[in-house]
Amino acid sequence: MRNAPIIFVIGLAGVFISLAMIFPVIFALFEEEYSLARTFFISMIIALFMSGALTLTGFNSRNQTLRPHDLLLSGLGIWLFVPFLAAIPLTASIQVSTFGDALFETMSAFTTTGASVVLYPELDPMSITAWRHIICWLGGFWTLLFCVTILVPMKIGALALSGSPLLQHDETESVYERLAWPAINIFKIYIAVSLAIVLIHVLMGLDLFTSIMLTMSAISTTGFAPFSNTILTALDTQHIIILSLTSILGATAFPLWLSFRARDSKIFHDVEFRIFILSIFFFAGAMVVFQDSTIWETLVNATSLLTTTAFLVLKPGDASQWPILWSILPIAIGGMALSTSGGIKIFRCVAMTKFLEIELSKLAHPSSVRAAHIGTRKLNDDDRQAIWTYFIAFLFILVVGLIGFAMNGVSFETAWTFTFGFMNNGGAVFRHFGMDGIVATFTGPEQGLSILLMLFGRLELIIGLVLFSRIFWRFAK
């Protein structure tokens, strides 16, 4: 079977998410919620059966040399299959009424979008809350792996990673082998950093459960929380600082994690990182001027928005006093490339600015020849074409999303807010304007459109459009 290696990898991912259900089983037993423990255990058995069937189907062909499109199809399959399995036990939540709601919730968690049908997390048992956060944490890990192993080699949206051991591979490798080695190395660092942050929270007085939940949400830049209050109300100052720094870490390019681990100062000299930090201070300063908030509140809020974590910082009534665009704009910009954050990414925004600057200069000096640089990287014609293509795809999907929500009776302002939030994987921002109640009452078509936009955001838009091409599927046969 030609697609057997793809089926094997997708099934293996399903096995991992199935085994992860053991953790909510433990939480349920701890709370003496035996019916919930039984629900998660049965769901784990069902998910393992489905995943095991796929894994066994492709097992004998797992070492088959990969074809050019195998990685892309494997990635797409994982984005679809894992949330489907994760949704099976989530219907046990009192705030999740249908499997459609559960699938929306798990897709939002796995793509680290952060939109939710769960309005009051504190009403759910610990096991349900833990499962939602585990999904988003694993989604952050898969986002990093997807970037390094699929997006960068395909040069999607001009993403690049040079000189990294994560890119070392043999042309005769299979899909499984191409994904396995980076996965092991990324996961070791990802879990070590997560555990260290949890330990810091606990040592500074936060209870263990809340520490784990907030760390998983922040490092994956999802924005879930085990409470419905604002973080300024629910947490002490020291924990807010740690949470903000964790969000910044999640929105920082993963290769810079490696340099920091090696005690290299490269992270502080990286142009994209410096612009990212300056952007946080810029938006915070603007919020101080135009909004009646303290410097501390605006700094936390700006960090939350630009990292696309979008934790609820201000009360919805306070946030609604100023234009929605000012909260959506940092979500659209997002964090750094090759990170867990959503958005266009700082790199592309800076590159587009430089390209526009060069084009405008040519109006005054038509014969001039200038090259665009970001740090030490020189942007070539392929980069220019890739970035322009990305922005064209961005505008196209934005229009389609607007039309889709408008056809379902949503007002224009609400429609473009939803479209921006979902396609930039920053859906947690809806809570800032009290729109989470609307999300919780989405109809089936609205949930379907939202899921599609979330997927497009994680597929860097362009891949999503390619998947609708007949040429691609004809080539993939």
XYZ file of C-alpha atoms in Angstrom, residues 78-403:
326
model
C -2.407 14.180 12.586
C -4.055 17.617 12.747
C -7.411 15.940 12.006
C -7.153 12.560 13.747
C -5.764 13.579 17.142
C -8.517 16.136 17.955
C -11.124 13.588 16.862
C -9.824 11.017 19.359
C -9.353 13.626 22.083
C -12.984 14.705 21.729
C -14.390 11.282 22.652
C -14.258 11.687 26.471
C -14.863 15.453 26.494
C -18.616 15.067 26.106
C -18.593 14.154 29.808
C -18.234 17.873 30.583
C -21.459 19.518 31.758
C -20.647 22.443 29.444
C -20.097 20.319 26.318
C -23.470 19.184 25.055
C -22.653 17.535 21.702
C -19.773 15.764 20.005
C -19.565 18.792 17.684
C -18.876 20.990 20.721
C -16.260 18.499 21.919
C -14.541 18.411 18.519
C -14.533 22.209 18.352
C -12.989 22.326 21.834
C -10.252 19.795 21.088
C -9.433 21.324 17.700
C -9.147 24.727 19.365
C -6.893 23.223 22.040
C -4.701 21.178 19.686
C -4.169 24.115 17.304
C -3.491 26.256 20.428
C -6.234 28.675 19.320
C -7.815 28.992 22.762
C -11.461 29.582 21.811
C -13.733 27.529 24.027
C -17.313 26.457 24.621
C -16.426 26.044 28.304
C -17.315 29.381 29.887
C -16.716 28.431 33.542
C -13.808 25.947 33.845
C -14.129 25.857 37.624
C -17.492 24.087 37.256
C -15.830 21.100 35.584
C -14.049 18.339 37.516
C -10.255 18.412 37.604
C -10.044 15.552 35.115
C -11.937 17.472 32.394
C -9.917 20.643 32.981
C -6.684 18.652 32.970
C -7.599 16.936 29.708
C -8.288 20.251 27.936
C -4.909 21.587 29.039
C -3.055 18.377 28.159
C -4.435 18.597 24.621
C -3.246 22.171 24.203
C 0.180 21.313 25.628
C 0.559 18.416 23.186
C -0.711 20.718 20.451
C 2.122 23.124 21.223
C 4.629 20.293 20.934
C 3.149 19.129 17.619
C 3.162 22.718 16.313
C 6.918 22.943 16.916
C 7.530 19.545 15.338
C 5.304 20.405 12.363
C 7.241 23.640 11.780
C 10.671 22.026 11.943
C 9.976 18.854 9.958
C 7.391 19.992 7.403
C 7.052 23.762 7.032
C 10.766 24.624 7.008
C 11.873 21.957 4.483
C 9.019 23.054 2.194
C 9.963 26.736 2.735
C 6.350 27.651 3.361
C 5.941 31.399 3.778
C 9.725 31.891 3.584
C 10.304 29.997 6.846
C 13.924 28.932 7.176
C 16.173 27.185 9.665
C 19.820 26.807 8.767
C 22.586 24.992 10.556
C 20.288 23.254 13.032
C 20.807 19.593 13.949
C 17.017 19.247 13.895
C 17.163 19.374 10.093
C 19.702 16.593 9.660
C 18.233 13.741 7.659
C 18.935 11.113 5.044
C 17.178 11.173 1.681
C 16.357 7.472 2.083
C 14.496 8.000 5.373
C 10.866 7.069 5.863
C 8.167 9.434 7.145
C 8.453 7.856 10.594
C 12.239 8.241 10.698
C 12.065 11.853 9.471
C 9.676 12.767 12.292
C 11.022 10.566 15.096
C 14.456 12.072 15.719
C 13.346 15.749 15.861
C 10.306 14.702 17.923
C 12.460 13.078 20.603
C 14.834 16.033 20.822
C 12.110 18.690 20.835
C 10.019 16.792 23.396
C 12.920 16.428 25.845
C 13.457 20.171 25.916
C 9.728 20.987 25.846
C 8.881 18.824 28.853
C 11.996 19.847 30.790
C 11.181 23.545 30.410
C 7.535 22.907 31.325
C 8.465 21.009 34.499
C 10.923 23.715 35.516
C 8.251 26.412 35.182
C 5.745 24.340 37.171
C 8.344 23.921 39.920
C 8.949 27.685 40.038
C 5.207 28.341 40.392
C 4.897 25.780 43.197
C 7.937 27.074 45.071
C 6.430 30.559 44.921
C 3.186 29.405 46.544
C 0.796 28.454 43.747
C -1.018 25.131 44.127
C 0.283 22.251 42.015
C -2.822 21.762 39.845
C -3.118 25.416 38.839
C 0.644 25.565 38.240
C 0.513 22.633 35.830
C -2.557 23.919 33.978
C -1.277 27.467 33.508
C 2.184 26.300 32.450
C 0.794 23.948 29.805
C -1.458 26.699 28.490
C 1.157 29.468 28.483
C 4.042 27.549 26.923
C 1.739 26.387 24.125
C 0.319 29.953 23.823
C -3.246 28.623 24.031
C -4.754 30.856 26.695
C -6.836 28.271 28.571
C -7.097 28.763 32.336
C -8.631 26.664 35.141
C -10.691 29.688 36.212
C -12.981 32.251 34.542
C -11.651 35.307 36.388
C -9.002 37.600 34.962
C -5.439 36.566 35.737
C -4.942 39.880 37.553
C -7.713 38.831 39.941
C -6.844 35.146 40.264
C -3.050 35.307 40.559
C -0.437 37.128 42.611
C 2.019 39.442 40.894
C 4.946 37.002 40.916
C 2.865 34.304 39.228
C 1.619 36.758 36.581
C 5.241 37.635 35.806
C 6.146 33.952 35.445
C 3.055 33.358 33.299
C 3.940 36.289 31.028
C 7.544 35.146 30.666
C 6.325 31.629 29.866
C 4.052 33.045 27.162
C 6.991 34.965 25.703
C 9.044 31.771 25.734
C 6.259 29.939 23.894
C 6.137 32.703 21.279
C 9.929 32.635 20.839
C 11.437 30.631 17.977
C 12.328 27.148 19.208
C 15.894 27.235 17.728
C 16.583 30.129 20.104
C 15.591 27.831 22.992
C 18.539 25.670 21.938
C 20.947 28.595 21.910
C 19.747 29.702 25.339
C 20.179 26.155 26.600
C 23.774 26.250 25.350
C 24.313 29.513 27.277
C 24.704 31.339 24.005
C 23.696 35.014 23.864
C 22.328 34.545 20.341
C 18.760 34.932 21.564
C 19.412 38.508 22.681
C 21.037 39.436 19.362
C 18.321 37.957 17.189
C 16.609 40.771 15.265
C 13.183 39.134 15.233
C 13.326 38.538 18.996
C 14.303 42.144 19.705
C 11.507 43.477 17.488
C 9.098 41.114 19.223
C 10.024 42.463 22.668
C 9.936 46.081 21.434
C 6.480 45.446 19.971
C 5.222 44.386 23.389
C 6.434 47.650 24.914
C 5.033 49.648 21.983
C 1.539 48.186 22.338
C 1.712 48.520 26.123
C 2.643 52.194 25.773
C -0.168 52.831 23.333
C -2.641 51.124 25.668
C -1.552 53.389 28.526
C -2.240 56.443 26.358
C -5.568 55.380 24.885
C -6.990 53.231 27.674
C -7.646 53.964 31.308
C -5.333 51.252 32.667
C -2.106 51.127 34.642
C 1.279 50.446 33.065
C 1.345 47.030 34.765
C -2.057 46.026 33.364
C -1.235 47.156 29.839
C 2.164 45.460 29.854
C 0.632 42.125 30.888
C -2.178 42.587 28.360
C 0.193 43.475 25.498
C 2.332 40.421 26.283
C -0.745 38.230 26.364
C -2.011 39.515 23.000
C 1.245 39.535 21.016
C 2.094 36.016 22.117
C -1.465 35.062 20.973
C -1.971 33.488 24.388
C -4.621 36.138 25.046
C -5.167 35.331 28.710
C -8.040 37.388 30.086
C -6.263 40.306 31.752
C -8.859 43.071 31.847
C -12.557 42.658 32.542
C -14.577 42.405 29.307
C -16.336 45.671 30.165
C -12.971 47.474 30.370
C -11.653 45.981 27.134
C -14.802 46.832 25.161
C -14.293 50.555 25.784
C -11.715 50.761 23.008
C -11.630 49.565 19.355
C -11.590 45.791 18.875
C -8.992 46.289 16.149
C -6.420 47.312 18.742
C -6.702 43.886 20.398
C -6.955 41.988 17.121
C -3.922 43.690 15.543
C -1.310 42.183 17.922
C -3.060 38.807 17.591
C -2.732 39.097 13.793
C 0.963 40.011 14.060
C 1.701 37.181 16.491
C 5.027 36.004 17.864
C 8.145 34.676 16.191
C 8.328 32.158 13.382
C 8.990 28.532 14.430
C 7.183 29.027 17.722
C 3.879 27.845 19.176
C 2.261 31.259 18.699
C -0.192 32.064 15.950
C -0.500 35.113 13.724
C 1.360 36.275 10.647
C 4.634 36.266 12.629
C 7.069 39.111 13.300
C 9.467 37.869 10.614
C 6.943 38.176 7.782
C 5.700 41.566 8.961
C 9.258 42.928 9.037
C 10.088 41.355 5.663
C 6.971 42.808 4.052
C 7.836 46.251 5.456
C 11.322 46.029 3.943
C 9.968 44.883 0.584
C 7.510 47.776 0.500
C 10.290 50.191 1.446
C 12.419 48.943 -1.454
C 9.528 49.217 -3.915
C 8.783 52.784 -2.806
C 12.448 53.752 -3.119
C 12.435 52.497 -6.695
C 9.814 55.125 -7.535
C 12.401 57.800 -6.764
C 15.419 55.829 -8.022
C 14.207 53.369 -10.711
C 17.700 52.057 -11.459
C 18.608 51.367 -7.828
C 19.268 47.800 -6.700
C 18.730 47.002 -3.034
C 18.502 43.753 -1.131
C 16.357 43.217 1.942
C 18.027 41.841 5.075
C 16.695 40.698 8.413
C 19.682 40.372 10.677
C 22.280 38.291 8.874
C 19.738 36.693 6.541
C 19.469 38.102 3.032
C 16.006 37.779 1.560
C 16.083 36.544 -2.032
C 13.449 36.522 -4.770
C 12.062 33.195 -3.566
C 11.515 34.690 -0.118
C 9.826 37.710 -1.651
C 7.499 35.538 -3.693
C 6.708 33.264 -0.733
C 5.860 36.175 1.569
C 3.742 37.971 -1.039
C 1.916 34.684 -1.669
C 1.319 34.285 2.051
C -0.256 37.736 2.358
C -2.431 37.158 -0.706
C -3.609 33.882 0.853
C -4.199 35.744 4.128
C -6.476 38.299 2.459
C -8.308 35.626 0.461
C -9.046 33.468 3.521
C -10.031 36.569 5.503
C -12.659 37.454 2.882
C -13.933 33.859 2.722
C -14.208 33.735 6.519
C -16.067 37.059 6.629
C -18.551 35.870 4.036
